[in-house]
């Protein structure tokens, strides 16, 4: 996968364009993110449309990208900002404006149609910041 195509996926993801999943994921793709694991485009759509995007603004940045014909690896920084107070979210109770920041590496296997067939997420840190600016490393969230 060429870097420009990958960065277009990230751009579309950052504006919560769930149709990007149809264009960039193999129908039977597999995702492993800590202990969270699911398959298929519909699994990805459910995760984001139902569990992340209703409660959080999620912004991805990619400081490093490498690829060859069958895979891509990135360094990823993701900031989740709570949109509103919620008693229950994927990360537990949250207040509007609190953040969760993921830093890690993601490996993508790419099929012959230039779509992601397997996504493996590796964590370096996952940090919660409260409204007073106090931070706490949460370890692996899933």
Coordinates of N, CA and C in Angstrom, one line a residue, residues 1 3-15 17 20-21 23-25 31 44 48 60 76 108 116 119:
X1 N 0.8 -1.2 0.0 CA 0.0 0.0 0.0 C 0.9 1.2 0.0
X3 N 1.8 5.1 0.7 CA 1.6 6.0 1.8 C 0.4 6.9 1.6
X4 N 0.3 7.5 0.4 CA -0.8 8.4 0.1 C -2.1 7.8 0.3
X5 N -2.3 6.5 -0.1 CA -3.5 5.8 0.1 C -3.8 5.6 1.6
X6 N -2.8 5.2 2.3 CA -2.9 5.0 3.7 C -3.4 6.3 4.4
X7 N -2.7 7.3 4.1 CA -3.0 8.6 4.8 C -4.4 9.1 4.4
X8 N -4.9 8.7 3.3 CA -6.3 9.0 2.9 C -7.3 8.3 3.9
X9 N -6.9 7.0 4.1 CA -7.7 6.2 5.1 C -7.7 6.9 6.5
X10 N -6.6 7.4 6.9 CA -6.5 8.1 8.2 C -7.4 9.4 8.2
X11 N -7.3 10.1 7.1 CA -8.1 11.3 7.0 C -9.5 11.0 7.1
X12 N -10.0 10.0 6.4 CA -11.4 9.7 6.4 C -11.8 9.1 7.8
X13 N -10.9 8.4 8.4 CA -11.2 7.9 9.8 C -11.4 9.1 10.7
X14 N -10.5 10.0 10.6 CA -10.6 11.2 11.5 C -11.8 12.0 11.4
X15 N -12.5 11.9 10.3 CA -13.8 12.6 10.2 C -15.0 11.7 10.3
X17 N -15.8 8.8 9.0 CA -16.4 8.3 7.7 C -16.3 6.8 7.7
X20 N -15.1 4.4 4.9 CA -13.7 4.1 4.7 C -13.4 2.6 5.0
X21 N -14.2 2.1 5.9 CA -14.0 0.6 6.3 C -14.3 -0.2 5.1
X23 N -14.0 0.5 2.0 CA -12.9 0.8 0.9 C -11.6 0.2 1.3
X24 N -11.3 0.1 2.6 CA -9.9 -0.2 3.0 C -9.8 -1.6 3.8
X25 N -10.9 -2.2 4.2 CA -10.8 -3.4 4.9 C -11.3 -4.6 4.0
X31 N -9.0 -8.2 13.5 CA -8.4 -7.1 14.3 C -8.1 -7.7 15.7
X44 N -15.8 -3.9 12.6 CA -15.1 -2.7 12.8 C -16.1 -1.5 12.8
X48 N -16.6 1.2 16.1 CA -16.5 2.6 16.0 C -17.9 3.3 16.1
X60 N -6.4 10.5 15.0 CA -5.2 9.7 14.8 C -4.1 10.5 14.1
X76 N 1.7 5.1 15.8 CA 0.4 5.7 15.9 C 0.2 6.5 17.2
X108 N -0.3 -3.9 9.8 CA -1.4 -4.2 8.9 C -0.9 -5.2 7.8
X116 N -6.8 -4.0 4.1 CA -6.3 -4.6 5.3 C -7.0 -5.9 5.6
X119 N -5.1 -6.7 11.3 CA -4.6 -5.5 12.0 C -4.2 -6.0 13.4

